[in-house]
Coordinates of C-alpha atoms in Angstrom, one line a residue:
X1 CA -27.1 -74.3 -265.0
X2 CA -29.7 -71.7 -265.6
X3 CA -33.2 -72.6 -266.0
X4 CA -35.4 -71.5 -269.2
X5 CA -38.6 -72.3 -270.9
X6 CA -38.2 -73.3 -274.4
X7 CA -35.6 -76.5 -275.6
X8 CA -34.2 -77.9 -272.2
X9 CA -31.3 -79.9 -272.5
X10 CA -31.9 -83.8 -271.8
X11 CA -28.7 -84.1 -269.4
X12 CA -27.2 -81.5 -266.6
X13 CA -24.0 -80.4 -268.1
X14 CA -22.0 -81.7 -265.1
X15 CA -23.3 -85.2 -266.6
X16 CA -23.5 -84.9 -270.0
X17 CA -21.8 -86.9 -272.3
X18 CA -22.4 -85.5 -276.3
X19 CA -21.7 -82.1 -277.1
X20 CA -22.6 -80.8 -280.7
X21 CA -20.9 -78.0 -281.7
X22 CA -23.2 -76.3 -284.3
X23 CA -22.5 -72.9 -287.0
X24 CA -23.2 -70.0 -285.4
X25 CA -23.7 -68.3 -288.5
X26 CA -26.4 -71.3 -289.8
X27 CA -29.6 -70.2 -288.3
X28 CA -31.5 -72.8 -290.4
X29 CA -29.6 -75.6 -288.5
X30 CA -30.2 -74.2 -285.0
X31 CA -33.9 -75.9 -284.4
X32 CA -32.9 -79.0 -286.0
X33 CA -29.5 -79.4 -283.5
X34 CA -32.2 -78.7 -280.8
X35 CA -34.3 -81.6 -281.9
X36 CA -31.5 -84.0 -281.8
X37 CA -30.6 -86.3 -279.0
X38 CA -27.2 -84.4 -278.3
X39 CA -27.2 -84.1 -274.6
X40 CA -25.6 -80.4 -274.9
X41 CA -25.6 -78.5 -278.0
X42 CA -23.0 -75.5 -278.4
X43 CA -23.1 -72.5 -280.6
X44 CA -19.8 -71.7 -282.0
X45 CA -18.9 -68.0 -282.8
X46 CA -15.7 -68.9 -282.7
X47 CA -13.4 -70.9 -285.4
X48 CA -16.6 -72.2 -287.3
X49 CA -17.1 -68.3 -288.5
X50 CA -15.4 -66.1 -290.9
X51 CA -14.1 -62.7 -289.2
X52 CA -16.3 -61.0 -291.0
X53 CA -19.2 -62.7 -290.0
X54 CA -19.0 -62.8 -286.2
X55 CA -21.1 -60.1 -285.3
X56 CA -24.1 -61.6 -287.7
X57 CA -23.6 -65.0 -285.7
X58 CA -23.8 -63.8 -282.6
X59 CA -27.1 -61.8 -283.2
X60 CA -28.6 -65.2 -284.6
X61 CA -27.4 -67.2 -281.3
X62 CA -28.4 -64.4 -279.4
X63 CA -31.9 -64.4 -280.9
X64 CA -32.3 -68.2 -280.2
X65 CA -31.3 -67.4 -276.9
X66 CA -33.8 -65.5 -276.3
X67 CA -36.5 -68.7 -275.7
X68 CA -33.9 -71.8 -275.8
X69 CA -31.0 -73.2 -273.8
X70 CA -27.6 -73.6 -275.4
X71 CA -23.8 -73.4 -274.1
X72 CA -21.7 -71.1 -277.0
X73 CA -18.3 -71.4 -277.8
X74 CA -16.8 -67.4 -277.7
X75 CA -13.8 -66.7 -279.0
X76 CA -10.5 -67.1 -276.7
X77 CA -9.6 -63.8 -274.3
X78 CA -6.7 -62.5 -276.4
X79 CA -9.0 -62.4 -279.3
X80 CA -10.1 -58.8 -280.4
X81 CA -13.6 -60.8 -280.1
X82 CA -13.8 -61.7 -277.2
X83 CA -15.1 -58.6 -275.2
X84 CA -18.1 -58.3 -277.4
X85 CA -18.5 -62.1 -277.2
X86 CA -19.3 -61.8 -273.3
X87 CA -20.6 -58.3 -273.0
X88 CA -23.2 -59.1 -275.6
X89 CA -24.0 -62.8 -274.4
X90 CA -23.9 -62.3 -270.7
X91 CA -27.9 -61.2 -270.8
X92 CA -28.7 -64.0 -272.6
X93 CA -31.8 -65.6 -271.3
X94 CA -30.8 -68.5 -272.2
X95 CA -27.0 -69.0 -272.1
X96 CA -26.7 -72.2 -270.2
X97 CA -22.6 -70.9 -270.1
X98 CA -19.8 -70.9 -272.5
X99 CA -16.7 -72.4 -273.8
X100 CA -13.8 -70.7 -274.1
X101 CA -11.6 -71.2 -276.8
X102 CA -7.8 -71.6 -276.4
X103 CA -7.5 -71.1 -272.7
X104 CA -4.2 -71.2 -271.9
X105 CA -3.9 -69.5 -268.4
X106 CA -6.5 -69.8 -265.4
X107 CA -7.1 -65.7 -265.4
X108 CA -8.7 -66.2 -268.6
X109 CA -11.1 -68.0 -267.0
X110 CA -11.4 -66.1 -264.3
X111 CA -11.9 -63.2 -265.9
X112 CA -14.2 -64.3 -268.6
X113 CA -16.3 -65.8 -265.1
X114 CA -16.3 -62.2 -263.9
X115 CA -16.8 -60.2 -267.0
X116 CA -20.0 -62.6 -267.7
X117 CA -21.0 -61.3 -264.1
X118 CA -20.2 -64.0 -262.4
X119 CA -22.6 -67.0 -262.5
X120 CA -22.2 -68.4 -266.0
X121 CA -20.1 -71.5 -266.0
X122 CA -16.7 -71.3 -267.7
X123 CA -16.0 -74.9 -269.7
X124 CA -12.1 -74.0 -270.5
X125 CA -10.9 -75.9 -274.0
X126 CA -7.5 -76.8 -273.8
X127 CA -6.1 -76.6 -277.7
X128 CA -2.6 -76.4 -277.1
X129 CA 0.7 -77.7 -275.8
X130 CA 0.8 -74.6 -273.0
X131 CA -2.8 -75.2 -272.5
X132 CA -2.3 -78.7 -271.8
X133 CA 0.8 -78.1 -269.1
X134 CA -1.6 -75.3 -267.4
X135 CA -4.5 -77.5 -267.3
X136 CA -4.3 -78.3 -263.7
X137 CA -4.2 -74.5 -262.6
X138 CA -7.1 -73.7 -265.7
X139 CA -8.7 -76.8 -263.7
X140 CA -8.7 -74.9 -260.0
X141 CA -9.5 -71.4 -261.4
X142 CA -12.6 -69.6 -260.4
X143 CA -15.1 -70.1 -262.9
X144 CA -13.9 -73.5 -264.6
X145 CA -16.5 -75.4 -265.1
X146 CA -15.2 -78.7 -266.9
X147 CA -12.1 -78.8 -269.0
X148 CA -12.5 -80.1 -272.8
X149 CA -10.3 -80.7 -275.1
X150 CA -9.4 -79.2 -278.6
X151 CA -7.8 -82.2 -280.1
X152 CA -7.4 -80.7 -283.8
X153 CA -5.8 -77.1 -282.3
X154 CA -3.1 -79.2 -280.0
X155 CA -2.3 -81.3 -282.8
X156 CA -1.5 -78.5 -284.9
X157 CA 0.0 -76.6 -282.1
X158 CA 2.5 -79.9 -281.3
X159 CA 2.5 -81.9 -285.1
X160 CA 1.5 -84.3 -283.3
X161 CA -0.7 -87.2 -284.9
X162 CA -4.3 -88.4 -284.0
X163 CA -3.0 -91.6 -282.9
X164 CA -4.1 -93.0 -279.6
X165 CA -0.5 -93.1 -278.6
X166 CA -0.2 -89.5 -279.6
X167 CA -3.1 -88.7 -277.5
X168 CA -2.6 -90.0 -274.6
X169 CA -0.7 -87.8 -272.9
X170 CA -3.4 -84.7 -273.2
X171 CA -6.0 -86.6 -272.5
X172 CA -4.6 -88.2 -269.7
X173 CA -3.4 -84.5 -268.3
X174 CA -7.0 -83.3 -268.4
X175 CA -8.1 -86.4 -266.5
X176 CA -5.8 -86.0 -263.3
X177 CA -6.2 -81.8 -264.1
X178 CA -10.2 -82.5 -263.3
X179 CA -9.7 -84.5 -260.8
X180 CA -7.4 -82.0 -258.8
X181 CA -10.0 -79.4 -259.6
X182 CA -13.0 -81.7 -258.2
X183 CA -14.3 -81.0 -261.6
X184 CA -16.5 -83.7 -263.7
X185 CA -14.1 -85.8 -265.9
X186 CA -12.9 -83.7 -269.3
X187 CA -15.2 -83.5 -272.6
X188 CA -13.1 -85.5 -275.2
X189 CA -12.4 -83.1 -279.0
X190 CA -14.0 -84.6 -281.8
X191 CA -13.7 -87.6 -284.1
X192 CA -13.9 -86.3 -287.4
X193 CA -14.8 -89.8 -289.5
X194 CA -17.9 -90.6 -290.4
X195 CA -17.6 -94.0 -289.7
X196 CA -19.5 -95.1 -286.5
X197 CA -17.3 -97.9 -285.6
X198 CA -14.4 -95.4 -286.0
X199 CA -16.6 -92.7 -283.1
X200 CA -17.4 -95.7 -280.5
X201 CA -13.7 -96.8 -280.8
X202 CA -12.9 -92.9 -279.4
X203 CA -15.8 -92.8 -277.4
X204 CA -14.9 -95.8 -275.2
X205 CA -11.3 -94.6 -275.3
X206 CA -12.3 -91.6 -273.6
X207 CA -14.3 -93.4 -271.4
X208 CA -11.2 -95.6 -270.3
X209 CA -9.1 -92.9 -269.6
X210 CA -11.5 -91.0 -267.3
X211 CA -13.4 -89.0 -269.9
X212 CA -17.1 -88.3 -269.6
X213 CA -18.3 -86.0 -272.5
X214 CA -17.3 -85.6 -275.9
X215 CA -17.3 -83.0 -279.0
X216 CA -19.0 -83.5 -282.0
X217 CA -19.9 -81.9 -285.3
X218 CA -22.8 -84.0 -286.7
X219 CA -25.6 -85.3 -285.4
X220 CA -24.7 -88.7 -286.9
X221 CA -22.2 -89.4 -284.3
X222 CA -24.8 -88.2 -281.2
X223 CA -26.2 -92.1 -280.6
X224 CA -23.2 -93.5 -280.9
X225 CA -21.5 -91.3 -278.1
X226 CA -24.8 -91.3 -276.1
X227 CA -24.4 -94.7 -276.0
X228 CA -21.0 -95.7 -275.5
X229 CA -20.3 -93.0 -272.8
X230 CA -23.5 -94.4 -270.7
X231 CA -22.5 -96.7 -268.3
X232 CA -22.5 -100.3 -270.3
X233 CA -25.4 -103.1 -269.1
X234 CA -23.0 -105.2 -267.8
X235 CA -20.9 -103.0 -265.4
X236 CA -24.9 -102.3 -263.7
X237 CA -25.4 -105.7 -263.6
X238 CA -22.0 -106.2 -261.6
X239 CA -23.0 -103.0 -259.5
X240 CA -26.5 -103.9 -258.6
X241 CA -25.2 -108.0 -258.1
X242 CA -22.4 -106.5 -255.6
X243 CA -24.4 -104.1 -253.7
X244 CA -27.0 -106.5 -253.1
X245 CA -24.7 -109.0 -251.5
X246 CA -23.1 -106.4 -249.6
X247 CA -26.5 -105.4 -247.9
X248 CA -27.4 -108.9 -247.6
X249 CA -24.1 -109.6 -245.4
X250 CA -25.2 -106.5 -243.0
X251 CA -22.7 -104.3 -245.1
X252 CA -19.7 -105.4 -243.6
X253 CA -16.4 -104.7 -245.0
X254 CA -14.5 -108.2 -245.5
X255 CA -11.1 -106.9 -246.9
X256 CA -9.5 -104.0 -248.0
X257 CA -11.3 -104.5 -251.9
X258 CA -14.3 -103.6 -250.6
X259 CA -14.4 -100.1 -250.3
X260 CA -13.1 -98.9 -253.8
X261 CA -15.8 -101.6 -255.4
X262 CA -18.4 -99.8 -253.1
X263 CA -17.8 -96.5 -254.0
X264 CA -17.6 -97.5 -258.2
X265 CA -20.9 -99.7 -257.8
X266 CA -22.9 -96.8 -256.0
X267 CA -21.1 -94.2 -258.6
X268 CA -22.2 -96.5 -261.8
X269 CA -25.7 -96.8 -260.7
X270 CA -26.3 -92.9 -259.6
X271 CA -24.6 -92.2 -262.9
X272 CA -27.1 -94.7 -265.0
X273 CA -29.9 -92.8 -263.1
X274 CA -29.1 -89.3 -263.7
X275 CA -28.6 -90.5 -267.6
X276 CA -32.2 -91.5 -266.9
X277 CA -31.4 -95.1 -267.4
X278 CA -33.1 -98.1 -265.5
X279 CA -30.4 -99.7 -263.7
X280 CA -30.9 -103.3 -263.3

């Protein structure tokens, strides 16, 4: 991600876990998101703005952009919007990258990765059935970032409902997708209640599945997502316990366990430091 003076994000994007999507078209909101403890925040030109109103967002995000960081979601490539979306954001100072809305086909990434001239990071949101089945070409395109997924979109694209069970299946394609891509595990869509209980229940969901990030729309939900998608005190105590005894025993492998516990206790604990948490 590109560096710029001004709001930094908190979190590289390969690790970040919350990402708030915020009005493009709400200028008054944009130093407030910034100020939050969102690891990412994200523009949205996109669905969050009338027709009419694009080209007035994008000159506020632009603006903004001009001393601060952010990631902005442009509209998808068979959009009439779209070519003005990267043609006018591509100098952005401060574009940390973009996500593209209603990728359904890895030259859509591609070419968005090109037309932004070929170093801004591609995050591809899968919102829809096609999406979803492509996800593991979207996933090995030139450009892609991360994968993310537009939960509201597919489920009005399928009638599907926002049960787990429902769920599983997309969220679970974007999982192996990512990891057949060597990308870092998929950004979860959003959970649209206001009840906490109701955002950690989805947020350690994710997490089980092999999600690492997730959407959001109010800063409300940002602690709550911080913390459940951070690796949990117990699982560090576990990996620091374990890698100690393996040193103290000359790191010798004793059975064929060993290696996969190796790999996750090293993986939790340079996770939980890249988070910035003390592992134990």
């Amino acid at each position: 991600m590109r560096q710029h003076s001004g709001v930094q994000p908190r979190v590289s994007s390969e690790r970040s876990r919350s990402w708030m999507l915020v009005n493009g078209n709400r200028p008054d909101a944009f130093d407030d998101a910034a100020r939050a403890s969102a690891d990412q925040i994200i523009f949205d030109v996109e669905d969050a703005v009338d027709t009419r109103f694009k080209s007035i967002a994008r000159t506020h995000v632009m603006n903004w952009l001009g001393h601060n960081c952010a990631w902005v979601r442009i509209n998808d490539r068979l959009s009439e919007h779209w070519s003005d979306d990267v043609d006018q954001l591509r100098n952005s100072p401060g574009l940390s990258g973009v996500v593209l809305a209603k990728t359904e086909d890895r030259s859509q990434v591609t070419e968005t990765f090109d037309r932004l001239g070929g170093r801004i990071p591609v995050i591809a949101l899968i919102e829809s059935a096609l999406g979803v089945e492509e996800s593991t070409a979207i996933a090995c395109a030139r450009g892609t970032f991360r994968l993310a997924f537009g939960s509201g979109d597919y489920r009005r694209d399928t009638g599907a409902s926002a049960h787990d069970s429902a769920m599983s299946y997309p969220r679970n394609k974007l999982v192996v997708a990512s990891r057949i891509g060597k990308l870092p595990g998929p950004i979860d869509g959003p959970t649209v209640s206001v009840e906490a209980s109701e955002v950690e229940e989805q947020s350690l969901l994710a997490v089980a599945l092999g999600m690492t990030g997730k959407l959001c729309v109010g800063i409300d939900h940002l602690s709550t997502i911080n913390t459940s998608m951070s690796p949990a005190c117990a699982d560090l105590i576990w990996a620091a316990e374990f890698l100690a005894d393996f040193e103290s025993r000359g790191s010798v492998i004793r059975d064929g366990s060993d290696p996969p516990r190796l790999g996750r206790a090293r993986a939790l604990i340079e996770h939980a430091r890249a988070l910035g948490i003390q592992s134990v």
